[in-house]
Coordinates of C-alpha atoms in Angstrom, one line a residue:
X1 CA 146.9 89.1 127.3
X2 CA 150.6 88.2 127.3
X3 CA 152.5 87.1 124.2
X4 CA 153.4 83.6 125.4
X5 CA 149.8 82.3 125.7
X6 CA 149.0 83.6 122.2
X7 CA 152.1 81.9 120.8
X8 CA 151.2 78.7 122.7
X9 CA 147.7 78.8 121.2
X10 CA 149.1 79.3 117.7
X11 CA 151.5 76.4 118.1
X12 CA 148.7 74.2 119.4
X13 CA 146.6 75.0 116.3
X14 CA 149.5 74.3 114.0
X15 CA 150.2 71.0 115.7
X16 CA 146.5 69.9 115.3
X17 CA 146.5 70.9 111.6
X18 CA 149.8 69.1 111.1
X19 CA 148.3 66.0 112.6
X20 CA 145.1 66.3 110.6
X21 CA 147.0 66.8 107.3
X22 CA 149.4 63.9 107.8
X23 CA 149.5 61.3 105.0
X24 CA 148.0 58.7 107.4
X25 CA 145.0 60.8 107.9
X26 CA 144.4 61.4 104.2
X27 CA 143.8 57.8 103.3
X28 CA 140.0 58.0 103.4
X29 CA 137.1 60.4 102.9
X30 CA 134.7 60.2 105.8
X31 CA 133.3 63.7 106.2
X32 CA 129.9 64.3 104.7
X33 CA 129.5 68.0 105.4
X34 CA 126.3 70.2 105.2
X35 CA 123.8 70.0 102.4
X36 CA 122.2 67.2 100.4
X37 CA 124.1 64.2 99.2
X38 CA 123.3 60.7 97.9
X39 CA 124.4 58.9 101.1
X40 CA 121.7 56.9 102.9
X41 CA 122.0 55.8 106.5
X42 CA 122.8 52.1 107.3
X43 CA 119.9 50.0 108.5
X44 CA 119.0 51.0 112.0
X45 CA 121.1 54.2 111.8
X46 CA 119.7 57.3 113.4
X47 CA 120.8 60.9 112.8
X48 CA 119.7 64.0 114.7
X49 CA 120.6 67.5 113.4
X50 CA 120.3 70.7 115.4
X51 CA 121.6 74.1 114.4
X52 CA 121.1 77.8 114.1
X53 CA 120.7 79.9 111.0
X54 CA 120.7 83.6 110.4
X55 CA 119.6 85.3 107.1
X56 CA 119.9 88.9 106.3
X57 CA 118.5 90.8 103.3
X58 CA 118.6 94.5 102.7
X59 CA 118.7 94.6 98.9
X60 CA 116.9 92.8 96.1
X61 CA 117.1 92.3 92.4
X62 CA 114.2 93.3 90.1
X63 CA 114.6 91.8 86.6
X64 CA 118.4 91.7 87.1
X65 CA 118.8 95.2 88.5
X66 CA 119.9 95.6 92.1
X67 CA 117.9 98.0 94.3
X68 CA 117.1 98.5 98.0
X69 CA 114.3 96.6 99.6
X70 CA 112.4 99.9 99.4
X71 CA 111.9 99.2 95.7
X72 CA 109.4 101.5 94.1
X73 CA 108.7 103.2 97.4
X74 CA 112.2 104.7 97.1
X75 CA 111.5 107.2 94.3
X76 CA 112.0 110.9 93.4
X77 CA 108.2 111.3 93.2
X78 CA 105.9 109.4 95.6
X79 CA 102.8 109.5 93.5
X80 CA 99.9 107.5 92.2
X81 CA 102.0 104.5 91.2
X82 CA 103.1 104.1 94.9
X83 CA 99.8 105.2 96.5
X84 CA 96.7 104.7 94.3
X85 CA 94.6 107.0 96.4
X86 CA 96.5 109.9 94.8
X87 CA 95.2 109.0 91.4
X88 CA 91.8 110.8 92.0
X89 CA 93.6 113.9 93.2
X90 CA 95.7 113.9 90.1
X91 CA 92.6 113.4 87.9
X92 CA 90.7 116.2 89.6
X93 CA 93.5 118.7 89.3
X94 CA 93.8 117.9 85.6
X95 CA 90.0 118.3 85.2
X96 CA 90.3 121.7 86.8
X97 CA 92.6 122.7 83.9
X98 CA 96.1 121.7 84.8
X99 CA 96.4 119.0 82.1
X100 CA 100.0 118.0 82.8
X101 CA 99.7 117.8 86.6
X102 CA 101.5 114.9 88.4
X103 CA 100.7 114.3 92.0
X104 CA 103.7 113.7 94.4
X105 CA 104.1 113.8 98.1
X106 CA 107.9 114.3 97.6
X107 CA 111.0 112.3 97.2
X108 CA 110.5 109.1 99.2
X109 CA 113.2 106.8 100.6
X110 CA 112.7 103.6 102.4
X111 CA 115.7 102.0 104.0
X112 CA 114.9 98.5 105.3
X113 CA 116.5 95.2 106.3
X114 CA 114.9 91.9 107.1
X115 CA 116.2 89.0 109.2
X116 CA 115.3 85.4 109.8
X117 CA 116.6 83.6 112.9
X118 CA 116.0 79.9 112.4
X119 CA 116.5 76.9 114.8
X120 CA 116.1 73.8 112.7
X121 CA 115.7 70.2 114.1
X122 CA 115.9 67.2 111.8
X123 CA 115.8 63.5 112.4
X124 CA 116.6 60.7 110.0
X125 CA 116.3 56.9 110.3
X126 CA 117.8 54.2 108.1
X127 CA 114.9 51.8 107.5
X128 CA 117.1 49.7 105.3
X129 CA 120.6 50.3 103.9
X130 CA 119.0 51.8 100.8
X131 CA 116.0 53.7 102.3
X132 CA 116.3 56.6 104.8
X133 CA 113.2 58.4 106.2
X134 CA 113.4 61.9 107.6
X135 CA 111.5 64.8 109.0
X136 CA 112.5 68.3 109.9
X137 CA 110.9 71.3 111.5
X138 CA 112.2 74.7 112.6
X139 CA 111.4 77.5 115.0
X140 CA 111.6 80.8 113.1
X141 CA 111.8 84.3 114.3
X142 CA 111.5 87.0 111.6
X143 CA 112.2 90.7 112.1
X144 CA 112.2 93.8 110.0
X145 CA 113.9 97.2 110.6
X146 CA 113.2 100.3 108.5
X147 CA 113.2 104.0 108.2
X148 CA 110.8 105.7 105.8
X149 CA 111.0 109.4 105.1
X150 CA 109.8 111.8 102.4
X151 CA 111.4 115.1 101.4
X152 CA 109.1 117.7 100.1
X153 CA 111.4 120.7 100.1
X154 CA 112.9 122.4 97.0
X155 CA 109.8 121.7 95.0
X156 CA 109.9 117.9 95.4
X157 CA 106.3 117.8 96.5
X158 CA 103.4 118.9 94.5
X159 CA 100.9 117.8 97.1
X160 CA 100.5 118.3 100.9
X161 CA 97.9 117.7 103.6
X162 CA 94.6 119.5 102.9
X163 CA 94.1 122.2 105.5
X164 CA 90.4 121.1 105.6
X165 CA 91.6 118.3 107.9
X166 CA 93.7 120.5 110.2
X167 CA 91.7 123.8 110.6
X168 CA 88.3 124.2 112.2
X169 CA 87.1 127.1 110.0
X170 CA 88.6 125.9 106.7
X171 CA 85.4 124.1 105.6
X172 CA 83.3 127.2 105.9
X173 CA 85.9 129.4 104.1
X174 CA 86.1 126.9 101.3
X175 CA 82.3 126.9 101.0
X176 CA 82.3 130.6 100.5
X177 CA 85.0 130.6 97.9
X178 CA 83.6 127.6 95.9
X179 CA 80.1 129.0 96.3
X180 CA 81.1 132.0 94.2
X181 CA 81.8 129.8 91.2
X182 CA 78.5 127.9 91.6
X183 CA 76.6 131.2 91.9
X184 CA 78.4 132.6 88.8
X185 CA 77.4 129.5 86.8
X186 CA 73.8 129.7 87.9
X187 CA 73.6 133.5 87.3
X188 CA 75.0 133.1 83.8
X189 CA 72.4 130.5 82.9
X190 CA 69.7 132.7 84.4
X191 CA 71.0 135.8 82.5
X192 CA 71.0 133.8 79.2
X193 CA 67.4 132.7 79.8
X194 CA 66.3 136.3 80.6
X195 CA 67.9 137.6 77.5
X196 CA 66.2 135.0 75.4
X197 CA 62.9 136.1 76.9
X198 CA 63.6 139.8 76.8
X199 CA 66.6 141.0 74.7
X200 CA 66.5 144.4 76.4
X201 CA 66.7 142.9 80.0
X202 CA 70.4 143.6 80.3
X203 CA 73.1 145.5 78.4
X204 CA 75.0 142.2 77.7
X205 CA 72.0 140.6 76.0
X206 CA 73.1 141.3 72.5
X207 CA 76.5 139.7 73.1
X208 CA 74.9 136.8 74.9
X209 CA 72.4 136.1 72.2
X210 CA 75.0 136.4 69.5
X211 CA 77.3 133.9 71.4
X212 CA 74.8 131.4 72.9
X213 CA 77.0 128.3 72.3
X214 CA 79.9 130.0 74.0
X215 CA 77.7 131.1 76.9
X216 CA 76.4 127.6 77.4
X217 CA 79.9 126.1 77.3
X218 CA 81.1 128.7 79.8
X219 CA 78.3 128.1 82.3
X220 CA 79.1 124.4 82.1
X221 CA 82.8 125.0 82.6
X222 CA 82.3 127.2 85.6
X223 CA 79.8 124.7 87.1
X224 CA 82.3 121.9 86.6
X225 CA 85.0 124.0 88.1
X226 CA 83.0 124.5 91.3
X227 CA 82.1 120.8 91.5
X228 CA 85.8 119.7 91.1
X229 CA 86.9 122.3 93.6
X230 CA 84.5 120.9 96.1
X231 CA 85.6 117.3 95.4
X232 CA 89.3 118.3 95.8
X233 CA 89.4 120.8 98.7
X234 CA 86.1 120.1 100.5
X235 CA 83.5 122.6 101.6
X236 CA 81.3 122.8 104.6
X237 CA 80.4 119.3 105.7
X238 CA 81.5 117.8 102.4
X239 CA 85.1 116.5 102.9
X240 CA 87.6 116.7 100.1
X241 CA 90.7 114.8 99.3
X242 CA 93.3 114.3 102.0
X243 CA 96.0 115.8 99.8
X244 CA 95.8 118.9 97.7
X245 CA 98.2 121.1 95.6
X246 CA 100.8 123.0 97.6
X247 CA 100.1 126.6 98.2
X248 CA 102.2 128.7 95.8
X249 CA 103.2 125.7 93.7
X250 CA 103.2 125.7 89.9
X251 CA 99.9 123.8 90.0
X252 CA 98.2 126.4 92.1
X253 CA 99.5 129.2 89.9
X254 CA 98.1 127.4 86.9
X255 CA 94.7 127.1 88.7
X256 CA 94.8 130.8 89.5
X257 CA 95.4 131.5 85.9
X258 CA 92.4 129.4 85.1
X259 CA 90.4 131.4 87.6
X260 CA 91.5 134.7 85.9
X261 CA 90.4 133.2 82.5
X262 CA 87.0 132.3 83.8
X263 CA 86.6 135.6 85.6
X264 CA 87.4 137.5 82.4
X265 CA 84.9 135.4 80.4
X266 CA 82.2 135.9 82.9
X267 CA 82.6 139.7 83.1
X268 CA 82.1 139.8 79.3
X269 CA 78.5 138.6 79.9
X270 CA 78.0 140.8 82.9
X271 CA 78.6 138.2 85.7
X272 CA 80.8 139.6 88.5
X273 CA 80.3 136.9 91.2
X274 CA 83.9 135.8 90.8
X275 CA 85.8 138.8 91.9
X276 CA 89.5 139.6 92.0
X277 CA 89.7 138.3 95.5
X278 CA 87.8 135.1 95.0
X279 CA 90.8 132.9 94.3
X280 CA 91.0 129.3 95.4
X281 CA 90.4 127.3 98.6
X282 CA 93.4 127.1 100.9
X283 CA 96.2 124.9 99.5
X284 CA 98.6 122.7 101.5
X285 CA 100.9 124.9 103.6
X286 CA 103.8 122.5 104.1
X287 CA 104.8 119.1 102.7
X288 CA 104.0 115.9 104.6
X289 CA 105.9 115.4 107.9
X290 CA 107.0 112.2 109.7
X291 CA 103.7 112.3 111.6
X292 CA 101.8 112.5 108.4
X293 CA 103.6 109.5 107.1
X294 CA 102.7 107.5 110.2
X295 CA 99.0 108.4 109.7
X296 CA 99.3 107.7 105.9
X297 CA 100.5 104.2 106.7
X298 CA 97.9 103.4 109.4
X299 CA 94.8 105.2 108.1
X300 CA 92.4 102.8 106.5
X301 CA 90.3 105.5 104.8
X302 CA 92.9 107.8 103.3
X303 CA 96.0 105.6 103.6
X304 CA 97.3 102.1 103.5
X305 CA 95.7 100.7 106.7
X306 CA 98.9 98.9 107.6
X307 CA 100.9 98.0 110.6
X308 CA 103.9 100.1 111.5
X309 CA 106.8 99.1 109.3
X310 CA 108.9 97.9 112.2
X311 CA 106.0 95.9 113.7
X312 CA 106.8 92.8 111.8
X313 CA 108.5 90.5 114.3
X314 CA 107.1 86.9 114.5
X315 CA 108.2 83.9 116.5
X316 CA 106.4 80.8 115.3
X317 CA 106.9 77.3 113.8
X318 CA 108.1 77.2 110.2
X319 CA 107.1 74.7 107.5
X320 CA 107.5 71.0 108.4
X321 CA 109.1 68.6 105.9
X322 CA 108.9 64.8 105.8
X323 CA 110.6 62.8 103.2
X324 CA 112.3 59.6 102.0
X325 CA 115.7 59.1 100.3
X326 CA 116.0 56.0 98.1
X327 CA 119.5 54.9 97.0
X328 CA 119.4 53.5 93.5
X329 CA 123.1 52.8 92.9
X330 CA 126.3 52.8 94.8
X331 CA 129.6 51.6 93.4
X332 CA 131.0 51.4 96.9
X333 CA 128.3 49.2 98.3
X334 CA 130.5 46.2 98.8
X335 CA 133.0 48.1 100.9
X336 CA 132.7 48.0 104.7
X337 CA 132.7 51.8 104.9
X338 CA 130.1 52.0 102.1
X339 CA 128.9 55.4 103.3
X340 CA 132.2 57.0 102.5
X341 CA 134.4 57.3 99.4
X342 CA 137.5 55.4 98.7
X343 CA 140.7 56.0 96.8
X344 CA 139.3 55.5 93.4
X345 CA 136.6 57.0 91.2
X346 CA 133.0 56.0 91.9
X347 CA 129.4 57.0 91.8
X348 CA 126.4 57.1 94.1
X349 CA 122.8 57.9 93.0
X350 CA 119.8 58.5 95.1
X351 CA 116.3 60.1 94.7
X352 CA 114.8 62.2 97.5
X353 CA 111.1 62.8 97.8
X354 CA 110.2 65.7 100.1
X355 CA 106.7 66.7 101.2
X356 CA 106.3 70.2 102.6
X357 CA 103.5 70.7 105.1
X358 CA 102.4 74.3 105.2
X359 CA 102.6 74.9 108.9
X360 CA 104.5 78.2 108.6
X361 CA 102.9 81.6 108.6
X362 CA 102.6 83.6 105.4
X363 CA 103.3 87.3 105.0
X364 CA 100.4 89.3 106.5
X365 CA 98.8 91.6 103.9
X366 CA 98.7 94.5 106.4
X367 CA 102.5 94.2 107.3
X368 CA 104.4 95.4 104.3
X369 CA 107.8 94.3 105.5
X370 CA 106.5 91.0 107.0
X371 CA 108.6 87.9 106.3
X372 CA 106.4 85.2 107.7
X373 CA 107.9 82.0 109.0
X374 CA 107.4 79.8 106.0
X375 CA 105.3 79.4 102.8
X376 CA 102.2 78.3 104.7
X377 CA 101.4 76.0 101.7
X378 CA 102.0 72.4 100.9
X379 CA 104.3 71.2 98.1
X380 CA 106.1 68.1 96.9
X381 CA 109.8 68.1 95.7
X382 CA 111.5 65.3 93.8
X383 CA 115.2 65.6 93.8
X384 CA 118.0 63.6 92.1
X385 CA 121.2 63.4 94.1
X386 CA 124.4 62.2 92.5
X387 CA 127.8 61.8 94.3
X388 CA 130.7 61.8 91.9
X389 CA 133.9 60.7 93.6
X390 CA 137.2 61.7 92.0
X391 CA 139.7 60.4 94.5
X392 CA 140.2 60.0 98.2
X393 CA 140.2 63.8 98.7
X394 CA 137.6 65.2 96.3
X395 CA 134.0 64.3 95.6
X396 CA 131.1 66.4 94.2
X397 CA 127.3 66.2 94.7
X398 CA 125.2 67.2 91.8
X399 CA 121.5 67.7 92.6
X400 CA 118.5 68.6 90.5
X401 CA 115.0 69.0 91.8
X402 CA 111.5 70.0 90.8
X403 CA 108.9 71.4 93.2
X404 CA 105.2 71.7 92.6
X405 CA 102.9 73.4 95.1
X406 CA 99.3 72.7 96.0
X407 CA 96.6 75.1 94.9
X408 CA 95.3 77.2 97.8
X409 CA 93.5 80.3 98.8
X410 CA 95.2 83.2 100.4
X411 CA 94.2 86.6 101.8
X412 CA 95.8 89.2 99.6
X413 CA 95.4 92.9 98.6
X414 CA 94.5 92.9 95.0
X415 CA 95.9 95.7 92.7
X416 CA 94.2 97.5 89.9
X417 CA 97.4 98.1 87.8
X418 CA 100.8 96.5 87.4
X419 CA 103.8 97.5 89.5
X420 CA 102.0 98.7 92.7
X421 CA 103.6 97.2 95.9
X422 CA 101.7 98.8 98.8
X423 CA 98.0 98.4 98.6
X424 CA 95.0 99.7 100.7
X425 CA 92.9 97.5 103.1
X426 CA 89.7 97.7 101.1
X427 CA 91.5 95.7 98.4
X428 CA 91.7 92.6 100.6
X429 CA 90.1 89.4 99.2
X430 CA 90.6 85.6 99.3
X431 CA 92.5 84.8 96.1
X432 CA 92.9 81.4 94.6
X433 CA 96.6 80.8 93.9
X434 CA 98.0 78.1 91.6
X435 CA 101.7 77.9 92.3
X436 CA 104.1 77.8 89.4
X437 CA 106.6 75.0 89.2
X438 CA 110.2 75.5 90.4
X439 CA 113.4 73.9 89.1
X440 CA 116.6 74.0 91.1
X441 CA 120.1 72.7 90.3
X442 CA 123.1 72.7 92.7
X443 CA 126.8 71.6 92.5
X444 CA 128.6 71.1 95.8
X445 CA 132.3 70.0 95.6
X446 CA 133.9 68.8 98.9
X447 CA 137.6 68.6 99.5
X448 CA 138.8 66.5 102.4
X449 CA 141.8 67.8 104.3
X450 CA 141.8 64.8 106.6
X451 CA 139.5 62.2 108.1
X452 CA 138.3 65.0 110.4
X453 CA 138.1 68.2 108.3
X454 CA 136.5 69.0 105.0
X455 CA 136.0 72.2 103.0
X456 CA 133.0 72.6 100.7
X457 CA 131.7 75.0 98.1
X458 CA 128.3 75.5 96.6
X459 CA 126.8 76.9 93.4
X460 CA 123.1 76.7 92.9
X461 CA 120.4 78.1 90.5
X462 CA 116.7 78.1 90.8
X463 CA 114.0 79.1 88.4
X464 CA 110.4 79.6 89.4
X465 CA 107.4 80.0 87.0
X466 CA 104.8 82.6 87.9
X467 CA 102.0 81.7 90.2
X468 CA 98.5 82.2 88.8
X469 CA 96.2 84.4 90.8
X470 CA 92.5 84.1 90.1
X471 CA 90.3 86.9 91.3
X472 CA 88.6 89.8 89.6
X473 CA 86.0 92.1 91.2
X474 CA 84.6 95.6 91.3
X475 CA 85.3 97.5 94.5
X476 CA 84.6 101.0 95.9
X477 CA 87.1 103.1 97.6
X478 CA 86.2 104.6 101.1
X479 CA 85.5 107.9 99.2
X480 CA 83.0 106.2 96.9
X481 CA 85.1 105.9 93.7
X482 CA 84.6 102.6 91.7
X483 CA 87.8 100.5 91.2
X484 CA 88.4 97.3 89.3
X485 CA 90.5 94.7 91.1
X486 CA 92.5 92.1 89.1
X487 CA 94.7 89.6 90.9
X488 CA 96.5 88.8 87.7
X489 CA 98.7 91.8 88.2
X490 CA 100.3 89.8 91.1
X491 CA 101.5 87.1 88.8
X492 CA 104.7 88.8 87.6
X493 CA 105.9 89.3 91.2
X494 CA 106.2 85.6 91.7
X495 CA 108.3 84.6 88.7
X496 CA 112.0 84.6 89.4
X497 CA 115.4 83.1 88.8
X498 CA 118.4 83.2 91.1
X499 CA 122.0 82.1 91.5
X500 CA 123.8 81.5 94.8
X501 CA 127.2 80.5 96.0
X502 CA 128.6 79.5 99.3
X503 CA 131.3 77.7 101.2
X504 CA 131.5 75.4 104.3
X505 CA 133.9 73.8 106.7
X506 CA 133.0 70.6 108.6
X507 CA 134.6 68.7 111.5
X508 CA 133.6 65.0 111.8
X509 CA 134.5 62.1 114.1
X510 CA 132.9 59.4 112.0
X511 CA 136.2 58.3 110.5
X512 CA 137.8 57.9 113.9
X513 CA 134.8 55.9 115.0
X514 CA 135.1 53.6 112.0
X515 CA 138.8 52.9 112.9
X516 CA 137.8 52.0 116.5
X517 CA 138.7 55.3 118.1
X518 CA 136.3 56.1 121.0
X519 CA 134.7 59.4 120.1
X520 CA 131.2 60.9 120.1
X521 CA 129.9 60.3 116.5
X522 CA 129.1 63.9 115.5
X523 CA 129.6 66.3 112.6
X524 CA 129.9 70.0 113.2
X525 CA 129.6 72.2 110.2
X526 CA 129.5 75.9 109.4
X527 CA 128.3 77.2 106.1
X528 CA 127.9 80.6 104.5
X529 CA 125.6 81.1 101.5
X530 CA 124.6 84.2 99.6
X531 CA 122.7 85.3 96.5
X532 CA 125.0 86.0 93.5
X533 CA 122.6 87.3 90.9
X534 CA 119.1 87.2 89.4
X535 CA 117.9 87.2 85.8
X536 CA 114.2 87.8 86.3
X537 CA 111.6 88.7 88.8
X538 CA 111.9 90.2 92.3
X539 CA 114.5 88.3 94.3
X540 CA 115.9 89.4 97.7
X541 CA 119.7 89.4 98.0
X542 CA 120.3 87.1 101.0
X543 CA 123.2 86.4 103.2
X544 CA 122.9 83.2 105.2
X545 CA 125.1 81.8 108.0
X546 CA 124.4 78.3 109.3
X547 CA 125.8 76.3 112.1
X548 CA 124.8 72.6 112.3
X549 CA 125.6 69.7 114.6
X550 CA 124.7 66.2 113.5
X551 CA 124.7 63.3 116.0
X552 CA 124.8 59.6 114.8
X553 CA 123.6 56.6 116.8
X554 CA 121.8 53.3 116.4
X555 CA 118.1 53.1 117.0
X556 CA 116.9 50.6 119.6
X557 CA 120.3 48.8 119.5
X558 CA 120.0 47.8 115.9

C-alpha cells in the first residue's frame, strides 16, 4: 500500500472527528449507548437490537485466589480428593500395614479454556410514553478446549495401572502368591488346635501354648493380609482395584518389610508356607499414560464415566427474557426531545421487571467442561434504573437489581465430601435445587463527544447467596462399596461475589434524525467487559466483547 492513500485515510478520519467535536455538535446528548438505562421508548416506538458476543474464560477465582480452570484437577498429587475411587485403594494399602500411604496417580495438570459465541435478538415496543415492553432471545454456541496430562516420573506417582488388567496370566500368579498367606493363616490355626489337643504333636507346641494370644493375633493378621491383598491386586477370577502401588515404590518396600515381619513371626511357630520368594503380587510397572487417562475419563466402572473433555460444543437456544420497563419520573418529560438529556442537571427513574424463561440448556453432568447455553431455569429480576444527568456531555446510569430463581429439579452428580469437582456416573440423581437470591449493582457513566459518538464505562458488582441442594441417599460403587451421598456439599460452589469493569463506544444517528437530517435511525455500539475480582465462591474470570446494532422505527405508523 502506498503512503498517499494511508495519509488520505488519516486526514479523512481527522476531518470526521473535527466535525463531530465541533461546538455545534456538542449542544445535546442524544446517544444512549449499550447497557440498561432509564429511558423508555415513546408511544408507538419500536426498537430492534441484533448483535454478536464472544466470551472467553481460562481462569477462575476460588475464594479470591486466581487459578486455572483446571482447579483442583491441577495438583501435585492426583489422589482421592480428585478421584474418589482411589480412596478404597488408599484404605486397603493402609490396612496392609502402610499407615501413612497416600494414593496418587502423579502430578496432574489441566489446561482449559471455554468460549461462548452468542447471537442475541431483542425487540422493544413503547406501549405508552412511560411503559416499554420487551423480549429477547439468543442463539448460543459454547465450546471447550483442553489438555489434561499427568506426570508420574521422579516419584510423583504412588499408584499405577494394576497388571491384573493388562496381563493374561497375572490373575493366576496373584492367586498363587496370595494363597500362600491364606494357607499360612489356616496352618497356624490348625497347628494351635493340634498343640492344644496334644502338646507333643510338634516341636513348637510349648512356644505356641505359652503364647496363645499372640498366635491367635498372628493368624488373624496373616488372614487379613491375604484378604486385603486379594481385594487390592485381584486373584484368579476375583478382580482387584484398577490402580495399585508402583513396583519398587516406597509403599511396596514397606509392604515387603511387612511380609518379612509376618514370615519371621510364622517361622517362630513352625509355619513355613510364606517363603523368602513369596513376596507380593505384581505391582504397577509404569505410571498412567495418556491412553490410561482417556480410559479413566470414560470408564463408568473404574473411572468418571464422562465425555471427552473437548466434546463439549453445543449450539442451541439460550434463555428467553420478557419484561417491562416503567418510567416513574423524568425531569425532562416536558422537552420535545424527552428521551435525551439537555444542558442542565436532571434525573430519570425507571423500574425494570424481567422474567427469565429457562429455555437454555444446563451443563451436562457427564461433560466436565460443559458450559450449557443458559441457566435452564426460570427467574424474576426487579431492577431500579436511575439516570443522573450532569450536563450536556456527561450522564450516569446507576442500576440495582435483585434476582430470585424458581425452585426446580436438576440431574446432578452428588458428592460424598466437600471440595470434589469431578464425580462418577453412579452418583447421578435428580436433586431439588432452591436458588439463592442475587443482588447486583452497576454504575455506567457516559461521555458524549458529539451528537453521534459517545464513550462509556462500566463498573458492576454482584453477590449471590448459595443455592440449597436437597438430596441424601446411600449408594453403592460398581465394586460394591457403600457410599453416602449428600447434595449439601454442592451448596458452597454456588455462592459467589464478583466485580467487573468495561468500556464502550457508540455511534448514533438519532440526534441527526431529531434535527431533520435524513438518516437511518440506528445505534452501533461496541463494548468490552471483563471480570476484575472475586471475594468468595468459584467465579470464572471472563472477557466479553460485544457488538450491537439497534434500529428504531414506528410501529404500524404510530
